[in-house]
């Protein structure tokens, strides 16, 4: 309109004439160029790597070496080792053999020209693990070897120009044991390690910092989207740093210039923990971790040293990096540290108090969850949480199992009962068929209990804290509709020593990039795992509906671990049963005699040994042979102690073991229901009928002249008929070709099929031999040829036939099929004893039961419940369960009838269509070349039943696993205590099982002082609902024998929760489907 004035922009200085051609950068060439700056090889002397150190001193003048080599693979303590004479040695010498220990005395004297350098380190590398000790015996720093964690920061006092002494304890094993090449192969017993480096080194601190700057900027150039400005900018900054270094001829000034350029991309706070102080909201929460397998490719003795090496490193890092938080599980490892390295344990404890070193997990070890019994899972939490509470003042809130091979369906319930509402893992990212669909979700147990679960989207628990790990923490996050936050768990495990200073420096740069440039998810350090989960729980409280996953977290890999190392699994089952009996009898013995002291220490030691052997590479069978030598020794000790405790308790109760069957025998029923069974008398061919409730039961010897109630005859050559009032069984060549249920008038064996058929499979998984069995092994099924069958036992109370089958020229099986007379009112079963000489190579032995039953689901016993799995392959999720875990039984039922297969020590099973298949033995050759080789004794049984799956199978399997033992009254009369052993029992629904009777952990006459004592005495009962329906009943207490003041409901940690009403010796109870309940009877 006129009148306005406009300000002209300043005149441009843009040149009129072109100065020359400028080409477009060839992106891939300039990107690949970045590798030259920090890589080894032909340019190392000209690049940044060559500037990392300002000086180096070695040789006799500055580093004097001497060594003591203990004999016989001994691992002496510092005190014992340093008493010995040390012999001169030098760089270039080799030390071994595998598993040996060598103690080095290092006498170091700094040259004057290095004394004033900013950072001095001692570098040591023999390609094996080591631990630096001070001259006065303090463990200082773990060393990994092979170029990993080879440095120890020299103390300031070493700069005085005098000679200073320290020691290094060398372990002749690498981070992953002693296999040659492929780490899972059996250890090479003759491995030697050459000492290649023993130097005093002055570090160029700015060059080391630039190295990390450049590392992360280079990752940004490579890993940000190629069409993003952030990637292009990173490439320009990276090349500018290189150009500055070249222009400055690699001088210190050029290094400082490079750092200045780097700050344009990573910000100006990336050298400090202050980088995390910005107000920008993070979504990735990084937590340090060092997953140390309690045994695996090394024995327990080496794990104890791995713990010290790794945790010393973390204490050192916490002193240098205020933001460092280190989550550490497994109470057993803390206990080892306390026992063997008390001063280091005190350092750890101090950092726990500060909140930097964070106990987590709540369990004794990171245990397998498929095979331990329900009570074993309870004790993992009971012993774990009690340790953490008694030593650090707090229980854990997060269950931590990043590496275990699948997760049982009752874990959420037990976690909640142990005071934990959170669960962390990531192992399902290893699935080799289906991708697990969630990152953060509610995991729901069989009873409806839930925990909040998070699986790290970086899909590792040993991340290197790289740019890509931070990036994948979001790009692979599967639950961002509900919440976008994630955990990043980083650090080198298994002897790698946990997080390194490089990890912490890289994460600082990643945060700097996020705050300065953006695009990269913002990472934070300084928070705990519990802080992370608390934020998730608050979101749930405020209305976020996290998705749910019901039932087991089945791991689609490592299915062979249900079977490998059969003897180890037999030991596990039998010691669990022994511990049940020890606690039951010892509890009642304390009531019978005021002079008897409950053997709490011995019971604790037994449990801790069994729990240790349930570690997730021990019980599953995936460790080296040395580990099973160790576990065999521990189990033998458990059996020895347990049998003595049973003997002592029974003596107090008035009974002694009856080894002959003579002198008024009495059987002991340790199970909480009435039993009637025909049993063989010891050392004789006679049988007896035993019947009675829990406790001492009547033994009625059955005469041989009695009319045969079980018969056997050879009806034609090679064909045998075994009969009792329930069944007619035709056996040919060791296989059951017909099994007729007389009452139900039905054939149980599928038409034209054979039950109890031994079959063998070729068993060569894709890689993990001891761990895996792949679906294609089913294509190699081979029926073992029938052997000759003979009558082994001919009534009148029990009949048997025995068949020997040649498996190969080196292996055989002797199978005895037995049928006892029917006991009125009891379900009859067909029992099988199989003795196997097993000398195979990568083969899998199973026994098949094709049955005349059809259902799309089969049922399997799991801890405190039943899990149903498909018998079909409709989807890849169904097919993935071609081999599954069961406990004492598996069942296939249709309306009105079913078949249960019972076992006494097996865990692998499969039901495909109407084919039920029990896994018996494997023959992997790695990591134990002799796994399962030798003699095996296997028991299983076929239990047909009219009607649905019910308490008959559950109780029948318990009975099969708890054979009754014979005793004799010491006085010759019925002891006063005979009724006491049945004074506490359940009544009402048959689905209620009283699974545990024990004394209260902190009763004043029992407590070992770890936690405050409770006044008085109490008895703890564990009851669970076993069939999957709301069940009502009661706890019946004979008040003439047990005087109870009050009854309380507790959790599994034995915290009192609710007082219950007791009336006329009865406490009414009601349990949800598959609920686990714990009660305290306060005496």
PDB file of N, CA, C and O in Angstrom, residues 68 202 247 327 413 449 462 561 569 594 612 720 748 818 836 882 887 939 989 1059:
ATOM      1  N   UNK A  68      55.480 -69.926  40.932  1.00  0.00           N
ATOM      2  CA  UNK A  68      55.311 -71.167  41.693  1.00  0.00           C
ATOM      3  C   UNK A  68      54.178 -71.940  41.038  1.00  0.00           C
ATOM      4  O   UNK A  68      53.072 -71.400  40.850  1.00  0.00           O
ATOM      5  N   UNK A 202      52.153 -46.767  29.698  1.00  0.00           N
ATOM      6  CA  UNK A 202      51.590 -45.428  29.900  1.00  0.00           C
ATOM      7  C   UNK A 202      50.521 -45.204  28.844  1.00  0.00           C
ATOM      8  O   UNK A 202      50.789 -45.257  27.642  1.00  0.00           O
ATOM      9  N   UNK A 247      46.496 -34.505   9.115  1.00  0.00           N
ATOM     10  CA  UNK A 247      47.109 -33.178   8.963  1.00  0.00           C
ATOM     11  C   UNK A 247      48.076 -32.879  10.096  1.00  0.00           C
ATOM     12  O   UNK A 247      49.096 -32.200   9.897  1.00  0.00           O
ATOM     13  N   UNK A 327      23.847 -55.600  38.286  1.00  0.00           N
ATOM     14  CA  UNK A 327      22.872 -56.562  38.796  1.00  0.00           C
ATOM     15  C   UNK A 327      23.511 -57.949  38.840  1.00  0.00           C
ATOM     16  O   UNK A 327      24.092 -58.399  37.851  1.00  0.00           O
ATOM     17  N   UNK A 413       3.344 -68.026  40.112  1.00  0.00           N
ATOM     18  CA  UNK A 413       2.736 -68.215  41.431  1.00  0.00           C
ATOM     19  C   UNK A 413       3.800 -68.271  42.523  1.00  0.00           C
ATOM     20  O   UNK A 413       3.690 -67.612  43.562  1.00  0.00           O
ATOM     21  N   UNK A 449      -2.064 -66.585  39.143  1.00  0.00           N
ATOM     22  CA  UNK A 449      -1.102 -65.591  39.628  1.00  0.00           C
ATOM     23  C   UNK A 449      -0.306 -65.041  38.455  1.00  0.00           C
ATOM     24  O   UNK A 449      -0.021 -65.753  37.491  1.00  0.00           O
ATOM     25  N   UNK A 462      24.360 -60.338  27.577  1.00  0.00           N
ATOM     26  CA  UNK A 462      25.798 -60.054  27.575  1.00  0.00           C
ATOM     27  C   UNK A 462      26.115 -59.051  26.463  1.00  0.00           C
ATOM     28  O   UNK A 462      27.069 -59.219  25.708  1.00  0.00           O
ATOM     29  N   UNK A 561      17.805 -81.625  26.683  1.00  0.00           N
ATOM     30  CA  UNK A 561      18.232 -81.519  28.077  1.00  0.00           C
ATOM     31  C   UNK A 561      17.268 -82.201  29.036  1.00  0.00           C
ATOM     32  O   UNK A 561      17.598 -82.380  30.209  1.00  0.00           O
ATOM     33  N   UNK A 569      20.004 -86.971  36.540  1.00  0.00           N
ATOM     34  CA  UNK A 569      18.577 -86.750  36.730  1.00  0.00           C
ATOM     35  C   UNK A 569      18.004 -87.744  37.743  1.00  0.00           C
ATOM     36  O   UNK A 569      17.117 -87.399  38.537  1.00  0.00           O
ATOM     37  N   UNK A 594      11.959 -84.597  73.474  1.00  0.00           N
ATOM     38  CA  UNK A 594      12.487 -83.257  73.725  1.00  0.00           C
ATOM     39  C   UNK A 594      14.004 -83.218  73.619  1.00  0.00           C
ATOM     40  O   UNK A 594      14.590 -82.141  73.464  1.00  0.00           O
ATOM     41  N   UNK A 612      22.221 -76.534  44.223  1.00  0.00           N
ATOM     42  CA  UNK A 612      23.391 -76.236  43.385  1.00  0.00           C
ATOM     43  C   UNK A 612      23.393 -77.128  42.150  1.00  0.00           C
ATOM     44  O   UNK A 612      23.646 -76.656  41.028  1.00  0.00           O
ATOM     45  N   UNK A 720       3.686-114.788  25.251  1.00  0.00           N
ATOM     46  CA  UNK A 720       3.403-114.991  26.671  1.00  0.00           C
ATOM     47  C   UNK A 720       2.161-114.208  27.073  1.00  0.00           C
ATOM     48  O   UNK A 720       1.918-113.099  26.585  1.00  0.00           O
ATOM     49  N   UNK A 748      -6.262-101.862  24.736  1.00  0.00           N
ATOM     50  CA  UNK A 748      -5.573-100.604  25.001  1.00  0.00           C
ATOM     51  C   UNK A 748      -4.503-100.313  23.954  1.00  0.00           C
ATOM     52  O   UNK A 748      -4.245 -99.150  23.623  1.00  0.00           O
ATOM     53  N   UNK A 818       6.380-106.777  34.494  1.00  0.00           N
ATOM     54  CA  UNK A 818       5.812-107.453  35.662  1.00  0.00           C
ATOM     55  C   UNK A 818       4.368-107.046  35.889  1.00  0.00           C
ATOM     56  O   UNK A 818       3.975-105.905  35.618  1.00  0.00           O
ATOM     57  N   UNK A 836      19.985-101.279  31.034  1.00  0.00           N
ATOM     58  CA  UNK A 836      20.561-100.964  29.730  1.00  0.00           C
ATOM     59  C   UNK A 836      22.067-100.792  29.854  1.00  0.00           C
ATOM     60  O   UNK A 836      22.544-100.056  30.725  1.00  0.00           O
ATOM     61  N   UNK A 882       7.462 -81.043  19.870  1.00  0.00           N
ATOM     62  CA  UNK A 882       7.605 -82.457  19.523  1.00  0.00           C
ATOM     63  C   UNK A 882       8.320 -83.248  20.619  1.00  0.00           C
ATOM     64  O   UNK A 882       8.291 -84.474  20.625  1.00  0.00           O
ATOM     65  N   UNK A 887       7.057 -84.666  34.561  1.00  0.00           N
ATOM     66  CA  UNK A 887       7.648 -85.132  35.813  1.00  0.00           C
ATOM     67  C   UNK A 887       7.338 -86.615  36.005  1.00  0.00           C
ATOM     68  O   UNK A 887       7.846 -87.442  35.263  1.00  0.00           O
ATOM     69  N   UNK A 939      13.044 -97.473  35.504  1.00  0.00           N
ATOM     70  CA  UNK A 939      11.720 -98.009  35.869  1.00  0.00           C
ATOM     71  C   UNK A 939      10.633 -97.111  35.295  1.00  0.00           C
ATOM     72  O   UNK A 939      10.726 -95.886  35.354  1.00  0.00           O
ATOM     73  N   UNK A 989     -11.267 -83.106  49.543  1.00  0.00           N
ATOM     74  CA  UNK A 989     -11.024 -83.385  48.135  1.00  0.00           C
ATOM     75  C   UNK A 989      -9.766 -84.228  47.938  1.00  0.00           C
ATOM     76  O   UNK A 989      -8.720 -83.963  48.537  1.00  0.00           O
ATOM     77  N   UNK A1059      -4.450 -65.573  60.073  1.00  0.00           N
ATOM     78  CA  UNK A1059      -4.744 -66.623  61.054  1.00  0.00           C
ATOM     79  C   UNK A1059      -6.032 -67.327  60.664  1.00  0.00           C
ATOM     80  O   UNK A1059      -7.025 -66.687  60.269  1.00  0.00           O
TER      81      UNK A1059
END
